[in-house]
């Protein structure tokens, strides 16, 4: 990581290249979560997000920053960046996969804190599913259906949540990150059914079984949310 950051200490020949370099570091951000150099990386990304006039730069940087805010439980920041991304996506000519990915993140931000629906961001998840059908690209369907269950939780729509959870289980890719998303969906479903005790029990059980889930601040947020109810 330090060797890679040495590259960022130098002068880039263009802002375009620097943005591409910064926004391509998602996997490193998660592997080295909390590393001091990552904080400098994020600070520079946020500076460019606010200073660059390019909407395409906003699309690239906000995708990475939303995901990082998600993983660290910075829900207010996630929502703020999602609004920047919302305007950037409408004004830019992004490639299709970038649009898919960012649309899921924006849509997730509308419901992420589990309390309030952000009406300006609502509808992105449904739009992403429509895009998937129209384009025949189903790479992100699992993630979308997991997040649709979060949407149902906030709206206390247990029937829609159950249908979304069923689709998510059917599409489960079996990777470690999928357990996190499915746990979110399962806890969210119990909350939408007003099964507070069941939600607490499941979330705490997963925190004990999977240290990674506990390290993801949203795991503890789900426990707190269930306890609050």
Tab-separated table of C-alpha atoms in Angstrom, residues 1-227:
chain	number	residue	atom	x	y	z
A	1	UNK	CA	0.000	0.000	0.000
A	2	UNK	CA	2.826	2.402	0.897
A	3	UNK	CA	4.522	1.743	-2.454
A	4	UNK	CA	1.305	2.439	-4.313
A	5	UNK	CA	0.741	5.610	-2.346
A	6	UNK	CA	4.204	6.818	-3.351
A	7	UNK	CA	2.753	7.134	-6.846
A	8	UNK	CA	0.057	9.448	-5.525
A	9	UNK	CA	2.661	11.681	-3.912
A	10	UNK	CA	4.011	12.559	-7.332
A	11	UNK	CA	2.461	14.841	-9.879
A	12	UNK	CA	-0.053	13.238	-12.187
A	13	UNK	CA	0.034	14.386	-15.787
A	14	UNK	CA	-3.699	15.066	-15.597
A	15	UNK	CA	-6.581	15.187	-13.134
A	16	UNK	CA	-8.294	12.503	-15.227
A	17	UNK	CA	-5.480	10.050	-14.512
A	18	UNK	CA	-5.417	10.897	-10.807
A	19	UNK	CA	-9.161	10.366	-10.511
A	20	UNK	CA	-8.873	7.011	-12.284
A	21	UNK	CA	-6.094	5.951	-9.930
A	22	UNK	CA	-7.906	7.033	-6.769
A	23	UNK	CA	-11.266	5.580	-7.744
A	24	UNK	CA	-9.801	2.203	-8.716
A	25	UNK	CA	-8.645	1.440	-5.186
A	26	UNK	CA	-11.802	-0.115	-3.714
A	27	UNK	CA	-10.235	-3.459	-2.840
A	28	UNK	CA	-7.244	-1.818	-1.156
A	29	UNK	CA	-9.517	0.434	0.862
A	30	UNK	CA	-11.286	-2.562	2.350
A	31	UNK	CA	-8.178	-4.691	2.876
A	32	UNK	CA	-6.440	-1.844	4.701
A	33	UNK	CA	-9.521	-0.372	6.371
A	34	UNK	CA	-8.378	2.214	8.923
A	35	UNK	CA	-4.784	2.418	7.654
A	36	UNK	CA	-3.381	5.989	8.010
A	37	UNK	CA	-2.485	6.160	4.315
A	38	UNK	CA	-6.079	5.317	3.421
A	39	UNK	CA	-7.234	8.441	5.234
A	40	UNK	CA	-4.966	10.560	3.009
A	41	UNK	CA	-6.275	8.697	-0.026
A	42	UNK	CA	-9.861	9.433	0.999
A	43	UNK	CA	-9.093	13.060	1.823
A	44	UNK	CA	-7.638	13.630	-1.644
A	45	UNK	CA	-10.638	11.876	-3.236
A	46	UNK	CA	-13.061	14.091	-1.328
A	47	UNK	CA	-11.086	17.195	-2.312
A	48	UNK	CA	-11.317	16.272	-5.983
A	49	UNK	CA	-14.993	15.406	-5.607
A	50	UNK	CA	-15.701	18.924	-4.387
A	51	UNK	CA	-13.264	20.790	-6.662
A	52	UNK	CA	-13.479	19.057	-10.027
A	53	UNK	CA	-16.118	20.465	-12.394
A	54	UNK	CA	-16.297	17.148	-14.256
A	55	UNK	CA	-19.473	15.150	-13.665
A	56	UNK	CA	-17.642	12.040	-14.863
A	57	UNK	CA	-15.086	12.552	-12.091
A	58	UNK	CA	-17.970	12.791	-9.631
A	59	UNK	CA	-19.335	9.464	-10.872
A	60	UNK	CA	-15.981	7.728	-10.505
A	61	UNK	CA	-15.068	9.137	-7.105
A	62	UNK	CA	-18.511	8.944	-5.529
A	63	UNK	CA	-18.791	5.235	-6.359
A	64	UNK	CA	-15.682	4.501	-4.320
A	65	UNK	CA	-16.531	6.940	-1.499
A	66	UNK	CA	-20.096	5.665	-1.048
A	67	UNK	CA	-18.866	2.088	-0.701
A	68	UNK	CA	-16.232	3.118	1.842
A	69	UNK	CA	-18.800	5.098	3.860
A	70	UNK	CA	-21.045	2.027	3.749
A	71	UNK	CA	-18.338	-0.256	5.112
A	72	UNK	CA	-17.378	2.151	7.890
A	73	UNK	CA	-20.956	2.951	8.917
A	74	UNK	CA	-20.715	6.667	8.039
A	75	UNK	CA	-24.336	6.857	6.990
A	76	UNK	CA	-24.685	10.635	6.926
A	77	UNK	CA	-21.655	10.943	4.670
A	78	UNK	CA	-22.952	8.127	2.478
A	79	UNK	CA	-26.216	9.994	1.954
A	80	UNK	CA	-24.416	13.275	1.188
A	81	UNK	CA	-22.174	11.669	-1.428
A	82	UNK	CA	-25.164	9.825	-2.902
A	83	UNK	CA	-26.826	13.173	-3.630
A	84	UNK	CA	-23.691	14.341	-5.463
A	85	UNK	CA	-23.715	11.060	-7.397
A	86	UNK	CA	-27.428	11.443	-8.156
A	87	UNK	CA	-26.823	14.746	-9.950
A	88	UNK	CA	-23.600	13.544	-11.591
A	89	UNK	CA	-25.194	10.421	-13.029
A	90	UNK	CA	-27.972	12.461	-14.611
A	91	UNK	CA	-25.479	14.866	-16.196
A	92	UNK	CA	-22.760	12.473	-17.381
A	93	UNK	CA	-22.372	9.854	-20.091
A	94	UNK	CA	-21.203	6.895	-17.990
A	95	UNK	CA	-20.582	3.415	-19.315
A	96	UNK	CA	-23.352	0.937	-18.603
A	97	UNK	CA	-21.629	-1.058	-15.845
A	98	UNK	CA	-20.614	2.115	-14.012
A	99	UNK	CA	-24.207	3.328	-14.211
A	100	UNK	CA	-25.517	0.016	-12.864
A	101	UNK	CA	-23.116	0.000	-9.939
A	102	UNK	CA	-23.665	3.602	-8.955
A	103	UNK	CA	-27.449	3.311	-9.313
A	104	UNK	CA	-27.459	0.454	-6.786
A	105	UNK	CA	-25.378	2.502	-4.353
A	106	UNK	CA	-27.581	5.578	-4.722
A	107	UNK	CA	-30.705	3.479	-4.283
A	108	UNK	CA	-29.271	1.803	-1.198
A	109	UNK	CA	-28.464	5.191	0.299
A	110	UNK	CA	-32.151	6.106	0.231
A	111	UNK	CA	-32.903	3.495	2.916
A	112	UNK	CA	-29.551	2.680	4.430
A	113	UNK	CA	-29.987	4.131	7.917
A	114	UNK	CA	-33.142	2.086	8.406
A	115	UNK	CA	-35.202	5.036	9.623
A	116	UNK	CA	-35.902	7.589	6.916
A	117	UNK	CA	-36.720	7.340	3.232
A	118	UNK	CA	-34.846	9.886	1.121
A	119	UNK	CA	-37.429	10.683	-1.535
A	120	UNK	CA	-34.875	12.260	-3.901
A	121	UNK	CA	-32.985	8.956	-4.046
A	122	UNK	CA	-35.919	6.575	-3.922
A	123	UNK	CA	-36.608	4.582	-7.062
A	124	UNK	CA	-33.033	3.791	-8.085
A	125	UNK	CA	-33.271	0.122	-7.098
A	126	UNK	CA	-36.365	-0.402	-9.229
A	127	UNK	CA	-34.705	1.496	-12.062
A	128	UNK	CA	-31.672	-0.791	-11.829
A	129	UNK	CA	-33.838	-3.904	-12.146
A	130	UNK	CA	-35.539	-2.382	-15.187
A	131	UNK	CA	-32.142	-1.638	-16.731
A	132	UNK	CA	-31.036	-5.227	-16.064
A	133	UNK	CA	-34.056	-6.612	-17.901
A	134	UNK	CA	-33.741	-4.181	-20.792
A	135	UNK	CA	-29.992	-4.727	-21.256
A	136	UNK	CA	-29.875	-8.413	-20.321
A	137	UNK	CA	-27.231	-7.694	-17.683
A	138	UNK	CA	-27.940	-9.466	-14.382
A	139	UNK	CA	-24.527	-9.151	-12.762
A	140	UNK	CA	-25.865	-7.107	-9.836
A	141	UNK	CA	-29.283	-8.691	-9.303
A	142	UNK	CA	-28.270	-10.361	-6.020
A	143	UNK	CA	-27.181	-7.052	-4.494
A	144	UNK	CA	-30.282	-5.249	-5.726
A	145	UNK	CA	-32.703	-7.786	-4.238
A	146	UNK	CA	-30.837	-7.672	-0.915
A	147	UNK	CA	-31.196	-3.908	-0.841
A	148	UNK	CA	-34.850	-4.141	-1.895
A	149	UNK	CA	-35.432	-5.990	1.367
A	150	UNK	CA	-33.946	-2.994	3.205
A	151	UNK	CA	-36.362	-0.762	1.325
A	152	UNK	CA	-39.250	-2.979	2.439
A	153	UNK	CA	-38.054	-2.781	6.042
A	154	UNK	CA	-38.231	1.002	6.135
A	155	UNK	CA	-41.695	0.892	4.571
A	156	UNK	CA	-42.827	-2.008	6.841
A	157	UNK	CA	-43.820	-3.914	3.704
A	158	UNK	CA	-43.169	-7.465	4.889
A	159	UNK	CA	-44.697	-9.141	1.804
A	160	UNK	CA	-42.401	-7.286	-0.593
A	161	UNK	CA	-39.480	-7.905	1.756
A	162	UNK	CA	-40.151	-11.648	1.842
A	163	UNK	CA	-40.303	-11.799	-1.964
A	164	UNK	CA	-37.048	-9.839	-2.255
A	165	UNK	CA	-35.341	-12.083	0.296
A	166	UNK	CA	-36.463	-15.197	-1.575
A	167	UNK	CA	-34.991	-13.861	-4.825
A	168	UNK	CA	-31.754	-12.927	-3.039
A	169	UNK	CA	-31.365	-16.445	-1.621
A	170	UNK	CA	-31.958	-17.943	-5.068
A	171	UNK	CA	-29.195	-15.727	-6.514
A	172	UNK	CA	-26.728	-16.153	-3.623
A	173	UNK	CA	-23.235	-16.369	-5.178
A	174	UNK	CA	-21.880	-18.079	-2.061
A	175	UNK	CA	-19.085	-15.602	-1.403
A	176	UNK	CA	-18.151	-14.184	2.003
A	177	UNK	CA	-19.606	-10.769	1.247
A	178	UNK	CA	-22.885	-12.419	0.311
A	179	UNK	CA	-23.331	-13.581	3.912
A	180	UNK	CA	-23.210	-9.974	5.064
A	181	UNK	CA	-25.821	-8.879	2.568
A	182	UNK	CA	-28.090	-11.841	3.260
A	183	UNK	CA	-27.831	-11.227	6.993
A	184	UNK	CA	-28.837	-7.629	6.424
A	185	UNK	CA	-31.815	-8.855	4.393
A	186	UNK	CA	-32.858	-11.466	6.938
A	187	UNK	CA	-32.661	-9.045	9.855
A	188	UNK	CA	-34.456	-6.414	7.790
A	189	UNK	CA	-37.247	-8.894	7.062
A	190	UNK	CA	-37.751	-9.589	10.751
A	191	UNK	CA	-37.870	-5.856	11.403
A	192	UNK	CA	-40.432	-5.333	8.639
A	193	UNK	CA	-42.536	-8.050	10.311
A	194	UNK	CA	-42.060	-6.236	13.648
A	195	UNK	CA	-40.342	-9.315	15.059
A	196	UNK	CA	-37.976	-7.247	17.192
A	197	UNK	CA	-36.717	-10.120	19.332
A	198	UNK	CA	-36.092	-12.308	16.289
A	199	UNK	CA	-34.167	-9.499	14.604
A	200	UNK	CA	-31.962	-8.954	17.658
A	201	UNK	CA	-31.334	-12.682	18.083
A	202	UNK	CA	-30.349	-13.206	14.444
A	203	UNK	CA	-28.097	-10.136	14.241
A	204	UNK	CA	-26.307	-10.971	17.490
A	205	UNK	CA	-25.931	-14.599	16.426
A	206	UNK	CA	-24.249	-13.569	13.192
A	207	UNK	CA	-21.983	-11.148	15.050
A	208	UNK	CA	-20.742	-14.056	17.199
A	209	UNK	CA	-20.314	-16.480	14.289
A	210	UNK	CA	-18.734	-14.060	11.817
A	211	UNK	CA	-16.112	-11.598	13.144
A	212	UNK	CA	-16.082	-9.957	9.715
A	213	UNK	CA	-19.761	-9.140	10.070
A	214	UNK	CA	-19.010	-7.514	13.417
A	215	UNK	CA	-16.177	-5.552	11.834
A	216	UNK	CA	-18.611	-4.166	9.319
A	217	UNK	CA	-20.238	-1.407	11.351
A	218	UNK	CA	-23.575	-2.002	9.691
A	219	UNK	CA	-23.783	-5.351	11.485
A	220	UNK	CA	-23.817	-3.556	14.814
A	221	UNK	CA	-26.128	-0.910	13.402
A	222	UNK	CA	-28.701	-3.636	12.688
A	223	UNK	CA	-28.453	-4.890	16.261
A	224	UNK	CA	-28.883	-1.336	17.589
A	225	UNK	CA	-31.812	-0.736	15.272
A	226	UNK	CA	-33.552	-3.918	16.404
A	227	UNK	CA	-32.897	-3.098	20.071
